[in-house]
Amino acid sequence: MANEVTRRNNVDWGMDPFFDNLEDHFFGSMAPEVQKNLKTDIQDTDKAYIAVVDLPGVNKQDIQMNYEDGVLNINVNKSNFVDHEDKQGNLLLSERSYGTMSRSFRLPNVDQAHISAEYNNGVLKITLPKTTEVQGNGNIEIQ
């Protein structure tokens, strides 16, 4: 939202939005792949934090999470291969992506014993109930 407001203001001030991210279009982004591939929304409610992470094409067993010292850590190992051949077996296009991606989020005062996670259709939903007590550390199992 803040970026959109800034872009609107830049246009109002006579700055051309065409040049926003122009370098990324020609040379690719210098930002880590993590930012591109682990799109995350975190909602802060009265009773819990709810994190929703888009992980298309990732198998459930390739996702590891833990909560330590007030930080939710998400690690993903992705390997993907897509082959596009014509009827004669000629390779028209080959796309491969693989690697390890991770994100960490500081979410304090979480009841670690009641953290839950679900993975359906490429979307990981993590519910982290809030507490006023300080908790220990541990891994999170995906349902």
JSON list of C-alpha atoms in Angstrom, two decimals:
[
{"chain": "A", "resi": 1, "resn": "MET", "atom": "CA", "xyz": [0.00, 0.00, 0.00]},
{"chain": "A", "resi": 2, "resn": "ALA", "atom": "CA", "xyz": [2.77, 2.43, 0.91]},
{"chain": "A", "resi": 3, "resn": "ASN", "atom": "CA", "xyz": [4.52, 1.76, -2.40]},
{"chain": "A", "resi": 4, "resn": "GLU", "atom": "CA", "xyz": [1.31, 2.44, -4.31]},
{"chain": "A", "resi": 5, "resn": "VAL", "atom": "CA", "xyz": [0.80, 5.73, -2.46]},
{"chain": "A", "resi": 6, "resn": "THR", "atom": "CA", "xyz": [4.40, 6.71, -3.18]},
{"chain": "A", "resi": 7, "resn": "ARG", "atom": "CA", "xyz": [3.98, 5.87, -6.87]},
{"chain": "A", "resi": 8, "resn": "ARG", "atom": "CA", "xyz": [0.78, 7.96, -7.05]},
{"chain": "A", "resi": 9, "resn": "ASN", "atom": "CA", "xyz": [2.57, 10.88, -5.40]},
{"chain": "A", "resi": 10, "resn": "ASN", "atom": "CA", "xyz": [5.50, 10.56, -7.82]},
{"chain": "A", "resi": 11, "resn": "VAL", "atom": "CA", "xyz": [3.10, 10.78, -10.78]},
{"chain": "A", "resi": 12, "resn": "ASP", "atom": "CA", "xyz": [1.40, 13.81, -9.19]},
{"chain": "A", "resi": 13, "resn": "TRP", "atom": "CA", "xyz": [4.82, 15.46, -8.80]},
{"chain": "A", "resi": 14, "resn": "GLY", "atom": "CA", "xyz": [5.64, 14.96, -12.44]},
{"chain": "A", "resi": 15, "resn": "MET", "atom": "CA", "xyz": [7.81, 11.85, -12.08]},
{"chain": "A", "resi": 16, "resn": "ASP", "atom": "CA", "xyz": [7.24, 9.22, -14.75]},
{"chain": "A", "resi": 17, "resn": "PRO", "atom": "CA", "xyz": [6.27, 5.76, -13.33]},
{"chain": "A", "resi": 18, "resn": "PHE", "atom": "CA", "xyz": [7.63, 4.13, -16.52]},
{"chain": "A", "resi": 19, "resn": "PHE", "atom": "CA", "xyz": [11.11, 4.17, -15.03]},
{"chain": "A", "resi": 20, "resn": "ASP", "atom": "CA", "xyz": [10.07, 2.43, -11.80]},
{"chain": "A", "resi": 21, "resn": "ASN", "atom": "CA", "xyz": [11.79, -0.96, -11.81]},
{"chain": "A", "resi": 22, "resn": "LEU", "atom": "CA", "xyz": [13.06, -0.41, -15.38]},
{"chain": "A", "resi": 23, "resn": "GLU", "atom": "CA", "xyz": [16.41, -1.98, -14.50]},
{"chain": "A", "resi": 24, "resn": "ASP", "atom": "CA", "xyz": [14.61, -5.11, -13.26]},
{"chain": "A", "resi": 25, "resn": "HIS", "atom": "CA", "xyz": [12.94, -5.56, -16.65]},
{"chain": "A", "resi": 26, "resn": "PHE", "atom": "CA", "xyz": [16.27, -5.55, -18.49]},
{"chain": "A", "resi": 27, "resn": "PHE", "atom": "CA", "xyz": [18.69, -7.14, -16.05]},
{"chain": "A", "resi": 28, "resn": "GLY", "atom": "CA", "xyz": [16.48, -8.99, -13.59]},
{"chain": "A", "resi": 29, "resn": "SER", "atom": "CA", "xyz": [15.99, -7.99, -10.01]},
{"chain": "A", "resi": 30, "resn": "MET", "atom": "CA", "xyz": [18.95, -7.89, -7.67]},
{"chain": "A", "resi": 31, "resn": "ALA", "atom": "CA", "xyz": [16.55, -8.69, -4.83]},
{"chain": "A", "resi": 32, "resn": "PRO", "atom": "CA", "xyz": [16.83, -12.20, -3.43]},
{"chain": "A", "resi": 33, "resn": "GLU", "atom": "CA", "xyz": [14.58, -14.85, -4.98]},
{"chain": "A", "resi": 34, "resn": "VAL", "atom": "CA", "xyz": [12.99, -15.21, -1.56]},
{"chain": "A", "resi": 35, "resn": "GLN", "atom": "CA", "xyz": [11.10, -11.98, -1.99]},
{"chain": "A", "resi": 36, "resn": "LYS", "atom": "CA", "xyz": [9.72, -13.15, -5.33]},
{"chain": "A", "resi": 37, "resn": "ASN", "atom": "CA", "xyz": [8.83, -16.70, -4.41]},
{"chain": "A", "resi": 38, "resn": "LEU", "atom": "CA", "xyz": [7.54, -16.64, -0.84]},
{"chain": "A", "resi": 39, "resn": "LYS", "atom": "CA", "xyz": [4.73, -14.14, -1.17]},
{"chain": "A", "resi": 40, "resn": "THR", "atom": "CA", "xyz": [3.33, -13.79, 2.35]},
{"chain": "A", "resi": 41, "resn": "ASP", "atom": "CA", "xyz": [0.40, -12.03, 3.99]},
{"chain": "A", "resi": 42, "resn": "ILE", "atom": "CA", "xyz": [0.32, -11.73, 7.79]},
{"chain": "A", "resi": 43, "resn": "GLN", "atom": "CA", "xyz": [-2.84, -10.71, 9.59]},
{"chain": "A", "resi": 44, "resn": "ASP", "atom": "CA", "xyz": [-2.66, -9.52, 13.21]},
{"chain": "A", "resi": 45, "resn": "THR", "atom": "CA", "xyz": [-5.90, -10.24, 15.06]},
{"chain": "A", "resi": 46, "resn": "ASP", "atom": "CA", "xyz": [-6.72, -9.91, 18.77]},
{"chain": "A", "resi": 47, "resn": "LYS", "atom": "CA", "xyz": [-6.20, -13.63, 19.35]},
{"chain": "A", "resi": 48, "resn": "ALA", "atom": "CA", "xyz": [-3.61, -14.73, 16.76]},
{"chain": "A", "resi": 49, "resn": "TYR", "atom": "CA", "xyz": [-1.28, -13.96, 13.91]},
{"chain": "A", "resi": 50, "resn": "ILE", "atom": "CA", "xyz": [-2.38, -15.60, 10.66]},
{"chain": "A", "resi": 51, "resn": "ALA", "atom": "CA", "xyz": [0.27, -16.03, 7.98]},
{"chain": "A", "resi": 52, "resn": "VAL", "atom": "CA", "xyz": [-0.65, -17.09, 4.44]},
{"chain": "A", "resi": 53, "resn": "VAL", "atom": "CA", "xyz": [2.24, -18.06, 2.13]},
{"chain": "A", "resi": 54, "resn": "ASP", "atom": "CA", "xyz": [1.89, -18.83, -1.59]},
{"chain": "A", "resi": 55, "resn": "LEU", "atom": "CA", "xyz": [4.00, -21.89, -2.48]},
{"chain": "A", "resi": 56, "resn": "PRO", "atom": "CA", "xyz": [2.79, -23.13, -5.88]},
{"chain": "A", "resi": 57, "resn": "GLY", "atom": "CA", "xyz": [4.46, -26.30, -7.08]},
{"chain": "A", "resi": 58, "resn": "VAL", "atom": "CA", "xyz": [6.04, -27.09, -3.70]},
{"chain": "A", "resi": 59, "resn": "ASN", "atom": "CA", "xyz": [5.46, -30.45, -2.03]},
{"chain": "A", "resi": 60, "resn": "LYS", "atom": "CA", "xyz": [4.38, -30.45, 1.61]},
{"chain": "A", "resi": 61, "resn": "GLN", "atom": "CA", "xyz": [7.41, -32.51, 2.67]},
{"chain": "A", "resi": 62, "resn": "ASP", "atom": "CA", "xyz": [9.73, -29.82, 1.25]},
{"chain": "A", "resi": 63, "resn": "ILE", "atom": "CA", "xyz": [8.50, -27.21, 3.77]},
{"chain": "A", "resi": 64, "resn": "GLN", "atom": "CA", "xyz": [10.10, -26.87, 7.19]},
{"chain": "A", "resi": 65, "resn": "MET", "atom": "CA", "xyz": [9.04, -24.35, 9.82]},
{"chain": "A", "resi": 66, "resn": "ASN", "atom": "CA", "xyz": [9.95, -23.51, 13.37]},
{"chain": "A", "resi": 67, "resn": "TYR", "atom": "CA", "xyz": [9.27, -20.83, 15.93]},
{"chain": "A", "resi": 68, "resn": "GLU", "atom": "CA", "xyz": [12.27, -19.74, 18.02]},
{"chain": "A", "resi": 69, "resn": "ASP", "atom": "CA", "xyz": [12.82, -16.69, 20.20]},
{"chain": "A", "resi": 70, "resn": "GLY", "atom": "CA", "xyz": [9.75, -14.89, 18.86]},
{"chain": "A", "resi": 71, "resn": "VAL", "atom": "CA", "xyz": [10.62, -15.54, 15.21]},
{"chain": "A", "resi": 72, "resn": "LEU", "atom": "CA", "xyz": [8.70, -17.73, 12.74]},
{"chain": "A", "resi": 73, "resn": "ASN", "atom": "CA", "xyz": [11.13, -19.30, 10.25]},
{"chain": "A", "resi": 74, "resn": "ILE", "atom": "CA", "xyz": [9.90, -20.85, 7.00]},
{"chain": "A", "resi": 75, "resn": "ASN", "atom": "CA", "xyz": [12.32, -22.85, 4.81]},
{"chain": "A", "resi": 76, "resn": "VAL", "atom": "CA", "xyz": [11.40, -24.35, 1.45]},
{"chain": "A", "resi": 77, "resn": "ASN", "atom": "CA", "xyz": [13.44, -26.60, -0.83]},
{"chain": "A", "resi": 78, "resn": "LYS", "atom": "CA", "xyz": [12.02, -26.36, -4.35]},
{"chain": "A", "resi": 79, "resn": "SER", "atom": "CA", "xyz": [12.99, -28.30, -7.42]},
{"chain": "A", "resi": 80, "resn": "ASN", "atom": "CA", "xyz": [10.90, -28.15, -10.54]},
{"chain": "A", "resi": 81, "resn": "PHE", "atom": "CA", "xyz": [11.38, -29.35, -14.11]},
{"chain": "A", "resi": 82, "resn": "VAL", "atom": "CA", "xyz": [8.97, -28.68, -16.99]},
{"chain": "A", "resi": 83, "resn": "ASP", "atom": "CA", "xyz": [9.63, -30.05, -20.47]},
{"chain": "A", "resi": 84, "resn": "HIS", "atom": "CA", "xyz": [7.74, -28.85, -23.55]},
{"chain": "A", "resi": 85, "resn": "GLU", "atom": "CA", "xyz": [8.21, -31.17, -26.55]},
{"chain": "A", "resi": 86, "resn": "ASP", "atom": "CA", "xyz": [6.40, -31.36, -29.86]},
{"chain": "A", "resi": 87, "resn": "LYS", "atom": "CA", "xyz": [4.99, -34.62, -31.32]},
{"chain": "A", "resi": 88, "resn": "GLN", "atom": "CA", "xyz": [8.39, -35.61, -32.76]},
{"chain": "A", "resi": 89, "resn": "GLY", "atom": "CA", "xyz": [10.08, -35.19, -29.40]},
{"chain": "A", "resi": 90, "resn": "ASN", "atom": "CA", "xyz": [11.84, -31.95, -30.32]},
{"chain": "A", "resi": 91, "resn": "LEU", "atom": "CA", "xyz": [12.46, -29.82, -27.30]},
{"chain": "A", "resi": 92, "resn": "LEU", "atom": "CA", "xyz": [10.73, -26.47, -27.74]},
{"chain": "A", "resi": 93, "resn": "LEU", "atom": "CA", "xyz": [11.20, -25.08, -24.24]},
{"chain": "A", "resi": 94, "resn": "SER", "atom": "CA", "xyz": [12.75, -26.28, -21.02]},
{"chain": "A", "resi": 95, "resn": "GLU", "atom": "CA", "xyz": [12.18, -24.52, -17.70]},
{"chain": "A", "resi": 96, "resn": "ARG", "atom": "CA", "xyz": [13.91, -25.44, -14.48]},
{"chain": "A", "resi": 97, "resn": "SER", "atom": "CA", "xyz": [13.81, -23.79, -11.09]},
{"chain": "A", "resi": 98, "resn": "TYR", "atom": "CA", "xyz": [15.33, -25.09, -7.93]},
{"chain": "A", "resi": 99, "resn": "GLY", "atom": "CA", "xyz": [16.86, -23.88, -4.74]},
{"chain": "A", "resi": 100, "resn": "THR", "atom": "CA", "xyz": [16.21, -23.12, -1.13]},
{"chain": "A", "resi": 101, "resn": "MET", "atom": "CA", "xyz": [14.05, -20.22, -0.08]},
{"chain": "A", "resi": 102, "resn": "SER", "atom": "CA", "xyz": [13.46, -18.91, 3.41]},
{"chain": "A", "resi": 103, "resn": "ARG", "atom": "CA", "xyz": [11.69, -16.12, 5.24]},
{"chain": "A", "resi": 104, "resn": "SER", "atom": "CA", "xyz": [11.67, -15.10, 8.88]},
{"chain": "A", "resi": 105, "resn": "PHE", "atom": "CA", "xyz": [9.06, -13.01, 10.66]},
{"chain": "A", "resi": 106, "resn": "ARG", "atom": "CA", "xyz": [9.27, -11.56, 14.17]},
{"chain": "A", "resi": 107, "resn": "LEU", "atom": "CA", "xyz": [5.94, -12.41, 15.79]},
{"chain": "A", "resi": 108, "resn": "PRO", "atom": "CA", "xyz": [6.22, -12.00, 19.58]},
{"chain": "A", "resi": 109, "resn": "ASN", "atom": "CA", "xyz": [4.09, -13.50, 22.35]},
{"chain": "A", "resi": 110, "resn": "VAL", "atom": "CA", "xyz": [2.95, -16.65, 20.54]},
{"chain": "A", "resi": 111, "resn": "ASP", "atom": "CA", "xyz": [1.54, -19.72, 22.31]},
{"chain": "A", "resi": 112, "resn": "GLN", "atom": "CA", "xyz": [3.94, -22.18, 20.71]},
{"chain": "A", "resi": 113, "resn": "ALA", "atom": "CA", "xyz": [2.10, -25.29, 21.90]},
{"chain": "A", "resi": 114, "resn": "HIS", "atom": "CA", "xyz": [-0.97, -24.31, 19.85]},
{"chain": "A", "resi": 115, "resn": "ILE", "atom": "CA", "xyz": [0.60, -23.18, 16.56]},
{"chain": "A", "resi": 116, "resn": "SER", "atom": "CA", "xyz": [-1.10, -24.89, 13.63]},
{"chain": "A", "resi": 117, "resn": "ALA", "atom": "CA", "xyz": [-0.34, -25.04, 9.92]},
{"chain": "A", "resi": 118, "resn": "GLU", "atom": "CA", "xyz": [-2.31, -26.28, 6.90]},
{"chain": "A", "resi": 119, "resn": "TYR", "atom": "CA", "xyz": [-1.15, -26.73, 3.31]},
{"chain": "A", "resi": 120, "resn": "ASN", "atom": "CA", "xyz": [-3.79, -26.91, 0.57]},
{"chain": "A", "resi": 121, "resn": "ASN", "atom": "CA", "xyz": [-3.45, -26.28, -3.17]},
{"chain": "A", "resi": 122, "resn": "GLY", "atom": "CA", "xyz": [-0.10, -24.50, -2.91]},
{"chain": "A", "resi": 123, "resn": "VAL", "atom": "CA", "xyz": [-1.14, -22.21, -0.05]},
{"chain": "A", "resi": 124, "resn": "LEU", "atom": "CA", "xyz": [0.36, -22.55, 3.43]},
{"chain": "A", "resi": 125, "resn": "LYS", "atom": "CA", "xyz": [-1.73, -21.10, 6.26]},
{"chain": "A", "resi": 126, "resn": "ILE", "atom": "CA", "xyz": [-0.10, -20.78, 9.68]},
{"chain": "A", "resi": 127, "resn": "THR", "atom": "CA", "xyz": [-2.08, -19.77, 12.76]},
{"chain": "A", "resi": 128, "resn": "LEU", "atom": "CA", "xyz": [-0.01, -18.53, 15.69]},
{"chain": "A", "resi": 129, "resn": "PRO", "atom": "CA", "xyz": [-2.22, -17.94, 18.76]},
{"chain": "A", "resi": 130, "resn": "LYS", "atom": "CA", "xyz": [-1.11, -15.09, 21.01]},
{"chain": "A", "resi": 131, "resn": "THR", "atom": "CA", "xyz": [-0.21, -15.43, 24.68]},
{"chain": "A", "resi": 132, "resn": "THR", "atom": "CA", "xyz": [1.21, -13.22, 27.41]},
{"chain": "A", "resi": 133, "resn": "GLU", "atom": "CA", "xyz": [3.65, -15.89, 28.62]},
{"chain": "A", "resi": 134, "resn": "VAL", "atom": "CA", "xyz": [7.15, -16.42, 27.23]},
{"chain": "A", "resi": 135, "resn": "GLN", "atom": "CA", "xyz": [7.40, -19.72, 25.33]},
{"chain": "A", "resi": 136, "resn": "GLY", "atom": "CA", "xyz": [10.26, -22.08, 24.42]},
{"chain": "A", "resi": 137, "resn": "ASN", "atom": "CA", "xyz": [11.41, -23.15, 20.94]},
{"chain": "A", "resi": 138, "resn": "GLY", "atom": "CA", "xyz": [10.28, -25.91, 18.59]},
{"chain": "A", "resi": 139, "resn": "ASN", "atom": "CA", "xyz": [9.35, -27.18, 15.14]},
{"chain": "A", "resi": 140, "resn": "ILE", "atom": "CA", "xyz": [5.88, -26.86, 13.61]},
{"chain": "A", "resi": 141, "resn": "GLU", "atom": "CA", "xyz": [4.10, -29.78, 11.95]},
{"chain": "A", "resi": 142, "resn": "ILE", "atom": "CA", "xyz": [2.01, -29.09, 8.82]},
{"chain": "A", "resi": 143, "resn": "GLN", "atom": "CA", "xyz": [-1.43, -30.71, 8.76]}
]
